[in-house]
Amino acid sequence: AQSVSQHNHHVILSEAASLELGCNYSYGGTVNLFWYVQYPGQHLQLLLKYFSGDPLVKGIKGFEAEFIKSKFSFNLRKPSVQWSDTAEYFCAVKTMDSSYKLIFGSGTRLLVRP
Amino acid sequence: DTGVSQDPRHKITKRGQNVTFRCDPISEHNRLYWYRQTLGQGPEFLTYFQNEAQLEKSRLLSDRFSAERPKGSFSTLEIQRTEQGDSAMYLCASRSSGEQFFGPGTRLTVL
């Protein structure tokens, strides 16, 4: 069965620090990968996605992620975080059966101190 | 607002009561999903509709749970004889051919 692991449950950074959130998935076939963000009091929003092609994908608000097939990883990065990046971040993999449902990791809570 | 909407946003109920939640997807989206999210966890898939047909149900969806999507538009999720373990955020998402768009969720508290 497919699964997603996020290694860091809580991350605290100061503004301007660099961010890297880990995500590993288990699935041997073709994968579509996503990072979603949930700001306090708001609904889940898509940050970026990987379907195929260039393994370095860029998303909104300066975020990027790199798909490394050999490591089954899809880590999220941002060179310089802002206080407004305080949120919960979820990595997800889309199943390739007919439902295309999402399998989520447990999430990482990021707190950025001003 | 043309996004996914859910109603109510919050529901407090006593154990043993029945509750029903509604999801209105983005109008042209034929696929609709229900997920459940508990504290400290990511959303977990519950069930999936394509148009009005319920095509997949998770084993998380016990026989106390039922979902419908009449006419392939809005969907309802009903929980009968609620238990404290049902307390969670219930999320709805819809998609056509691309990404899933999520609604704000309904937070259920069972006392």
PDB file of C-alpha atoms in Angstrom:
ATOM      1  CA  ALA A   1       0.000   0.000   0.000  1.00  0.00           C
ATOM      2  CA  GLN A   2       1.119   3.524  -0.673  1.00  0.00           C
ATOM      3  CA  SER A   3       2.240   5.663   2.237  1.00  0.00           C
ATOM      4  CA  VAL A   4       3.861   9.016   2.834  1.00  0.00           C
ATOM      5  CA  SER A   5       6.260   9.895   5.642  1.00  0.00           C
ATOM      6  CA  GLN A   6       7.091  13.355   6.839  1.00  0.00           C
ATOM      7  CA  HIS A   7      10.002  13.265   9.204  1.00  0.00           C
ATOM      8  CA  ASN A   8       9.684  16.613  10.909  1.00  0.00           C
ATOM      9  CA  HIS A   9       6.503  17.139  12.875  1.00  0.00           C
ATOM     10  CA  HIS A  10       7.419  20.563  14.207  1.00  0.00           C
ATOM     11  CA  VAL A  11       9.927  23.034  12.820  1.00  0.00           C
ATOM     12  CA  ILE A  12      10.771  26.421  14.292  1.00  0.00           C
ATOM     13  CA  LEU A  13      12.778  28.906  12.262  1.00  0.00           C
ATOM     14  CA  SER A  14      13.665  32.557  12.376  1.00  0.00           C
ATOM     15  CA  GLU A  15      12.758  34.793   9.472  1.00  0.00           C
ATOM     16  CA  ALA A  16      15.212  34.619   6.569  1.00  0.00           C
ATOM     17  CA  ALA A  17      16.349  31.115   7.523  1.00  0.00           C
ATOM     18  CA  SER A  18      16.294  28.428   4.873  1.00  0.00           C
ATOM     19  CA  LEU A  19      13.686  25.693   4.989  1.00  0.00           C
ATOM     20  CA  GLU A  20      13.746  22.067   3.965  1.00  0.00           C
ATOM     21  CA  LEU A  21      10.919  19.700   4.873  1.00  0.00           C
ATOM     22  CA  GLY A  22      11.394  16.037   4.217  1.00  0.00           C
ATOM     23  CA  CYS A  23       8.893  13.773   2.476  1.00  0.00           C
ATOM     24  CA  ASN A  24       9.328  10.145   1.530  1.00  0.00           C
ATOM     25  CA  TYR A  25       6.772   7.969  -0.182  1.00  0.00           C
ATOM     26  CA  SER A  26       6.430   4.280  -0.761  1.00  0.00           C
ATOM     27  CA  TYR A  27       5.224   3.244  -4.181  1.00  0.00           C
ATOM     28  CA  GLY A  28       7.119   1.516  -6.923  1.00  0.00           C
ATOM     29  CA  GLY A  29       5.305   2.878  -9.934  1.00  0.00           C
ATOM     30  CA  THR A  30       4.594   6.216 -11.506  1.00  0.00           C
ATOM     31  CA  VAL A  31       3.764   8.828  -8.915  1.00  0.00           C
ATOM     32  CA  ASN A  32       2.185  12.221  -8.837  1.00  0.00           C
ATOM     33  CA  LEU A  33       3.341  14.179  -5.803  1.00  0.00           C
ATOM     34  CA  PHE A  34       1.983  17.243  -4.082  1.00  0.00           C
ATOM     35  CA  TRP A  35       2.684  19.663  -1.295  1.00  0.00           C
ATOM     36  CA  TYR A  36      -0.333  21.306   0.312  1.00  0.00           C
ATOM     37  CA  VAL A  37      -0.271  24.117   2.854  1.00  0.00           C
ATOM     38  CA  GLN A  38      -2.811  24.985   5.514  1.00  0.00           C
ATOM     39  CA  TYR A  39      -2.478  28.470   6.977  1.00  0.00           C
ATOM     40  CA  PRO A  40      -4.056  29.051  10.387  1.00  0.00           C
ATOM     41  CA  GLY A  41      -7.827  29.089  10.042  1.00  0.00           C
ATOM     42  CA  GLN A  42      -7.753  28.416   6.313  1.00  0.00           C
ATOM     43  CA  HIS A  43      -8.368  25.413   4.107  1.00  0.00           C
ATOM     44  CA  LEU A  44      -5.802  23.242   2.378  1.00  0.00           C
ATOM     45  CA  GLN A  45      -4.229  24.905  -0.631  1.00  0.00           C
ATOM     46  CA  LEU A  46      -1.954  23.453  -3.280  1.00  0.00           C
ATOM     47  CA  LEU A  47       1.609  24.696  -2.997  1.00  0.00           C
ATOM     48  CA  LEU A  48       3.134  22.731  -5.860  1.00  0.00           C
ATOM     49  CA  LYS A  49       2.893  19.451  -7.721  1.00  0.00           C
ATOM     50  CA  TYR A  50       5.041  17.024  -9.676  1.00  0.00           C
ATOM     51  CA  PHE A  51       3.611  14.903 -12.443  1.00  0.00           C
ATOM     52  CA  SER A  52       6.529  14.316 -14.805  1.00  0.00           C
ATOM     53  CA  GLY A  53       9.457  16.043 -16.468  1.00  0.00           C
ATOM     54  CA  ASP A  54      11.826  18.370 -14.640  1.00  0.00           C
ATOM     55  CA  PRO A  55      12.231  16.938 -11.131  1.00  0.00           C
ATOM     56  CA  LEU A  56      12.690  20.416  -9.677  1.00  0.00           C
ATOM     57  CA  VAL A  57       9.288  22.016  -9.472  1.00  0.00           C
ATOM     58  CA  LYS A  58       8.494  25.528  -8.453  1.00  0.00           C
ATOM     59  CA  GLY A  59       5.355  26.520  -6.645  1.00  0.00           C
ATOM     60  CA  ILE A  60       3.735  29.578  -5.216  1.00  0.00           C
ATOM     61  CA  LYS A  61       5.326  31.968  -2.730  1.00  0.00           C
ATOM     62  CA  GLY A  62       8.892  30.992  -3.569  1.00  0.00           C
ATOM     63  CA  PHE A  63       8.589  27.321  -2.621  1.00  0.00           C
ATOM     64  CA  GLU A  64      10.184  24.556  -4.645  1.00  0.00           C
ATOM     65  CA  ALA A  65      10.497  20.811  -4.339  1.00  0.00           C
ATOM     66  CA  GLU A  66      12.796  18.220  -5.802  1.00  0.00           C
ATOM     67  CA  PHE A  67      11.667  14.776  -6.836  1.00  0.00           C
ATOM     68  CA  ILE A  68      14.434  12.206  -6.376  1.00  0.00           C
ATOM     69  CA  LYS A  69      13.133   8.916  -7.689  1.00  0.00           C
ATOM     70  CA  SER A  70      16.036   6.826  -6.380  1.00  0.00           C
ATOM     71  CA  LYS A  71      15.394   8.082  -2.849  1.00  0.00           C
ATOM     72  CA  PHE A  72      11.592   8.044  -3.088  1.00  0.00           C
ATOM     73  CA  SER A  73      11.715  11.619  -1.830  1.00  0.00           C
ATOM     74  CA  PHE A  74       9.994  14.896  -2.598  1.00  0.00           C
ATOM     75  CA  ASN A  75      11.460  17.454  -0.215  1.00  0.00           C
ATOM     76  CA  LEU A  76      10.097  20.974   0.032  1.00  0.00           C
ATOM     77  CA  ARG A  77      12.482  23.924   0.143  1.00  0.00           C
ATOM     78  CA  LYS A  78      12.447  27.667   0.482  1.00  0.00           C
ATOM     79  CA  PRO A  79      15.646  29.721   0.612  1.00  0.00           C
ATOM     80  CA  SER A  80      14.356  32.384   2.981  1.00  0.00           C
ATOM     81  CA  VAL A  81      11.201  31.975   5.048  1.00  0.00           C
ATOM     82  CA  GLN A  82       8.892  34.741   6.171  1.00  0.00           C
ATOM     83  CA  TRP A  83       6.677  35.034   9.222  1.00  0.00           C
ATOM     84  CA  SER A  84       3.697  34.557   6.888  1.00  0.00           C
ATOM     85  CA  ASP A  85       4.939  31.052   6.035  1.00  0.00           C
ATOM     86  CA  THR A  86       3.810  29.893   9.465  1.00  0.00           C
ATOM     87  CA  ALA A  87       1.461  27.045   8.579  1.00  0.00           C
ATOM     88  CA  GLU A  88       1.106  23.283   8.411  1.00  0.00           C
ATOM     89  CA  TYR A  89       2.569  21.584   5.367  1.00  0.00           C
ATOM     90  CA  PHE A  90       1.380  18.264   3.983  1.00  0.00           C
ATOM     91  CA  CYS A  91       3.052  16.054   1.434  1.00  0.00           C
ATOM     92  CA  ALA A  92       0.742  13.805  -0.588  1.00  0.00           C
ATOM     93  CA  VAL A  93       0.890  11.176  -3.292  1.00  0.00           C
ATOM     94  CA  LYS A  94      -1.922  10.549  -5.731  1.00  0.00           C
ATOM     95  CA  THR A  95      -2.949   6.954  -6.253  1.00  0.00           C
ATOM     96  CA  MET A  96      -2.846   5.823  -9.845  1.00  0.00           C
ATOM     97  CA  ASP A  97      -5.998   3.704  -9.561  1.00  0.00           C
ATOM     98  CA  SER A  98      -9.278   5.005 -10.935  1.00  0.00           C
ATOM     99  CA  SER A  99     -10.073   7.168  -7.932  1.00  0.00           C
ATOM    100  CA  TYR A 100      -6.884   9.265  -7.953  1.00  0.00           C
ATOM    101  CA  LYS A 101      -7.345   9.817  -4.244  1.00  0.00           C
ATOM    102  CA  LEU A 102      -4.603  11.461  -2.220  1.00  0.00           C
ATOM    103  CA  ILE A 103      -2.537   9.743   0.461  1.00  0.00           C
ATOM    104  CA  PHE A 104      -1.224  12.352   2.880  1.00  0.00           C
ATOM    105  CA  GLY A 105       1.672  12.448   5.269  1.00  0.00           C
ATOM    106  CA  SER A 106       1.071  13.446   8.876  1.00  0.00           C
ATOM    107  CA  GLY A 107       2.111  17.025   8.262  1.00  0.00           C
ATOM    108  CA  THR A 108       4.794  19.406   9.507  1.00  0.00           C
ATOM    109  CA  ARG A 109       3.919  22.427  11.607  1.00  0.00           C
ATOM    110  CA  LEU A 110       6.207  25.327  10.746  1.00  0.00           C
ATOM    111  CA  LEU A 111       6.531  28.293  13.065  1.00  0.00           C
ATOM    112  CA  VAL A 112       8.512  31.232  11.754  1.00  0.00           C
ATOM    113  CA  ARG A 113       9.600  33.684  14.410  1.00  0.00           C
ATOM    114  CA  PRO A 114       9.834  37.345  13.353  1.00  0.00           C
TER     115      PRO A 114
ATOM    116  CA  ASP B   1     -16.843  32.472  -4.121  1.00  0.00           C
ATOM    117  CA  THR B   2     -16.546  29.671  -6.643  1.00  0.00           C
ATOM    118  CA  GLY B   3     -14.580  27.283  -4.443  1.00  0.00           C
ATOM    119  CA  VAL B   4     -15.683  24.193  -2.557  1.00  0.00           C
ATOM    120  CA  SER B   5     -18.057  25.033   0.271  1.00  0.00           C
ATOM    121  CA  GLN B   6     -19.032  22.956   3.286  1.00  0.00           C
ATOM    122  CA  ASP B   7     -21.803  23.338   5.790  1.00  0.00           C
ATOM    123  CA  PRO B   8     -21.827  23.573   8.729  1.00  0.00           C
ATOM    124  CA  ARG B   9     -18.328  24.718   9.602  1.00  0.00           C
ATOM    125  CA  HIS B  10     -18.653  23.473  13.160  1.00  0.00           C
ATOM    126  CA  LYS B  11     -20.928  20.871  14.727  1.00  0.00           C
ATOM    127  CA  ILE B  12     -21.117  19.885  18.365  1.00  0.00           C
ATOM    128  CA  THR B  13     -23.257  16.892  19.152  1.00  0.00           C
ATOM    129  CA  LYS B  14     -23.857  14.414  21.910  1.00  0.00           C
ATOM    130  CA  ARG B  15     -22.758  10.816  21.613  1.00  0.00           C
ATOM    131  CA  GLY B  16     -25.413   8.722  19.951  1.00  0.00           C
ATOM    132  CA  GLN B  17     -26.894  11.502  17.855  1.00  0.00           C
ATOM    133  CA  ASN B  18     -26.924  11.534  14.053  1.00  0.00           C
ATOM    134  CA  VAL B  19     -25.216  14.305  12.102  1.00  0.00           C
ATOM    135  CA  THR B  20     -25.192  15.255   8.428  1.00  0.00           C
ATOM    136  CA  PHE B  21     -22.681  17.398   6.606  1.00  0.00           C
ATOM    137  CA  ARG B  22     -23.005  18.961   3.184  1.00  0.00           C
ATOM    138  CA  CYS B  23     -20.419  19.669   0.515  1.00  0.00           C
ATOM    139  CA  ASP B  24     -20.949  21.805  -2.556  1.00  0.00           C
ATOM    140  CA  PRO B  25     -18.147  21.176  -5.033  1.00  0.00           C
ATOM    141  CA  ILE B  26     -16.910  23.456  -7.753  1.00  0.00           C
ATOM    142  CA  SER B  27     -19.714  23.311 -10.292  1.00  0.00           C
ATOM    143  CA  GLU B  28     -17.944  21.719 -13.252  1.00  0.00           C
ATOM    144  CA  HIS B  29     -16.083  19.134 -11.160  1.00  0.00           C
ATOM    145  CA  ASN B  30     -17.397  15.611 -11.603  1.00  0.00           C
ATOM    146  CA  ARG B  31     -15.194  13.971  -8.966  1.00  0.00           C
ATOM    147  CA  LEU B  32     -15.833  14.495  -5.265  1.00  0.00           C
ATOM    148  CA  TYR B  33     -13.891  13.178  -2.277  1.00  0.00           C
ATOM    149  CA  TRP B  34     -14.446  13.047   1.469  1.00  0.00           C
ATOM    150  CA  TYR B  35     -11.497  12.934   3.847  1.00  0.00           C
ATOM    151  CA  ARG B  36     -11.214  12.928   7.628  1.00  0.00           C
ATOM    152  CA  GLN B  37      -8.476  14.706   9.536  1.00  0.00           C
ATOM    153  CA  THR B  38      -7.742  14.159  13.193  1.00  0.00           C
ATOM    154  CA  LEU B  39      -5.388  16.187  15.347  1.00  0.00           C
ATOM    155  CA  GLY B  40      -1.777  15.747  14.393  1.00  0.00           C
ATOM    156  CA  GLN B  41      -2.544  13.720  11.291  1.00  0.00           C
ATOM    157  CA  GLY B  42      -2.934  14.383   7.618  1.00  0.00           C
ATOM    158  CA  PRO B  43      -6.264  13.940   5.888  1.00  0.00           C
ATOM    159  CA  GLU B  44      -7.354  10.316   5.392  1.00  0.00           C
ATOM    160  CA  PHE B  45      -9.480   9.240   2.462  1.00  0.00           C
ATOM    161  CA  LEU B  46     -13.046   8.194   3.244  1.00  0.00           C
ATOM    162  CA  THR B  47     -14.939   7.937  -0.019  1.00  0.00           C
ATOM    163  CA  TYR B  48     -15.050   9.028  -3.662  1.00  0.00           C
ATOM    164  CA  PHE B  49     -17.786   9.882  -6.143  1.00  0.00           C
ATOM    165  CA  GLN B  50     -17.644  10.255  -9.863  1.00  0.00           C
ATOM    166  CA  ASN B  51     -20.791  12.127 -10.764  1.00  0.00           C
ATOM    167  CA  GLU B  52     -23.527  10.445  -8.690  1.00  0.00           C
ATOM    168  CA  ALA B  53     -21.791   7.081  -8.402  1.00  0.00           C
ATOM    169  CA  GLN B  54     -19.950   6.223  -5.194  1.00  0.00           C
ATOM    170  CA  LEU B  55     -17.028   4.290  -6.603  1.00  0.00           C
ATOM    171  CA  GLU B  56     -14.774   3.711  -3.613  1.00  0.00           C
ATOM    172  CA  LYS B  57     -15.106   3.566   0.152  1.00  0.00           C
ATOM    173  CA  SER B  58     -12.299   3.302   2.679  1.00  0.00           C
ATOM    174  CA  ARG B  59     -12.383   0.690   5.411  1.00  0.00           C
ATOM    175  CA  LEU B  60     -12.418   3.721   7.723  1.00  0.00           C
ATOM    176  CA  LEU B  61     -16.009   4.241   6.627  1.00  0.00           C
ATOM    177  CA  SER B  62     -17.897   2.031   9.056  1.00  0.00           C
ATOM    178  CA  ASP B  63     -21.530   1.104   8.522  1.00  0.00           C
ATOM    179  CA  ARG B  64     -22.502   4.108  10.646  1.00  0.00           C
ATOM    180  CA  PHE B  65     -21.266   6.367   7.857  1.00  0.00           C
ATOM    181  CA  SER B  66     -23.119   6.938   4.628  1.00  0.00           C
ATOM    182  CA  ALA B  67     -22.482   9.340   1.802  1.00  0.00           C
ATOM    183  CA  GLU B  68     -24.592  10.370  -1.133  1.00  0.00           C
ATOM    184  CA  ARG B  69     -24.285  12.590  -4.136  1.00  0.00           C
ATOM    185  CA  PRO B  70     -27.712  12.813  -5.727  1.00  0.00           C
ATOM    186  CA  LYS B  71     -27.699  14.142  -9.286  1.00  0.00           C
ATOM    187  CA  GLY B  72     -23.943  14.413  -9.196  1.00  0.00           C
ATOM    188  CA  SER B  73     -23.942  17.846  -7.615  1.00  0.00           C
ATOM    189  CA  PHE B  74     -23.688  18.410  -3.860  1.00  0.00           C
ATOM    190  CA  SER B  75     -22.830  15.579  -1.512  1.00  0.00           C
ATOM    191  CA  THR B  76     -23.864  14.690   2.023  1.00  0.00           C
ATOM    192  CA  LEU B  77     -22.023  12.674   4.625  1.00  0.00           C
ATOM    193  CA  GLU B  78     -24.119  11.262   7.446  1.00  0.00           C
ATOM    194  CA  ILE B  79     -22.822   9.726  10.641  1.00  0.00           C
ATOM    195  CA  GLN B  80     -25.323   7.741  12.669  1.00  0.00           C
ATOM    196  CA  ARG B  81     -25.014   7.055  16.385  1.00  0.00           C
ATOM    197  CA  THR B  82     -21.949   9.268  16.725  1.00  0.00           C
ATOM    198  CA  GLU B  83     -19.099   8.194  18.980  1.00  0.00           C
ATOM    199  CA  GLN B  84     -16.405  10.297  20.597  1.00  0.00           C
ATOM    200  CA  GLY B  85     -13.901   8.794  18.186  1.00  0.00           C
ATOM    201  CA  ASP B  86     -15.764  10.434  15.325  1.00  0.00           C
ATOM    202  CA  SER B  87     -14.555  13.842  16.498  1.00  0.00           C
ATOM    203  CA  ALA B  88     -12.483  15.176  13.617  1.00  0.00           C
ATOM    204  CA  MET B  89     -12.384  17.613  10.738  1.00  0.00           C
ATOM    205  CA  TYR B  90     -14.310  16.306   7.733  1.00  0.00           C
ATOM    206  CA  LEU B  91     -12.951  17.635   4.475  1.00  0.00           C
ATOM    207  CA  CYS B  92     -14.498  17.629   1.056  1.00  0.00           C
ATOM    208  CA  ALA B  93     -12.543  18.052  -2.164  1.00  0.00           C
ATOM    209  CA  SER B  94     -13.474  18.147  -5.816  1.00  0.00           C
ATOM    210  CA  ARG B  95     -11.627  17.890  -9.091  1.00  0.00           C
ATOM    211  CA  SER B  96     -12.231  17.588 -12.787  1.00  0.00           C
ATOM    212  CA  SER B  97      -9.050  16.462 -14.496  1.00  0.00           C
ATOM    213  CA  GLY B  98      -6.456  18.261 -12.448  1.00  0.00           C
ATOM    214  CA  GLU B  99      -5.732  19.001  -8.838  1.00  0.00           C
ATOM    215  CA  GLN B 100      -8.091  18.477  -5.938  1.00  0.00           C
ATOM    216  CA  PHE B 101      -9.548  21.640  -4.438  1.00  0.00           C
ATOM    217  CA  PHE B 102     -10.428  21.420  -0.781  1.00  0.00           C
ATOM    218  CA  GLY B 103     -13.245  23.008   1.142  1.00  0.00           C
ATOM    219  CA  PRO B 104     -12.853  24.597   4.593  1.00  0.00           C
ATOM    220  CA  GLY B 105     -14.045  21.467   6.370  1.00  0.00           C
ATOM    221  CA  THR B 106     -16.623  20.710   9.013  1.00  0.00           C
ATOM    222  CA  ARG B 107     -15.216  20.317  12.509  1.00  0.00           C
ATOM    223  CA  LEU B 108     -17.218  17.731  14.449  1.00  0.00           C
ATOM    224  CA  THR B 109     -17.023  17.492  18.222  1.00  0.00           C
ATOM    225  CA  VAL B 110     -18.813  14.594  19.868  1.00  0.00           C
ATOM    226  CA  LEU B 111     -19.364  15.084  23.593  1.00  0.00           C
TER     227      LEU B 111
END
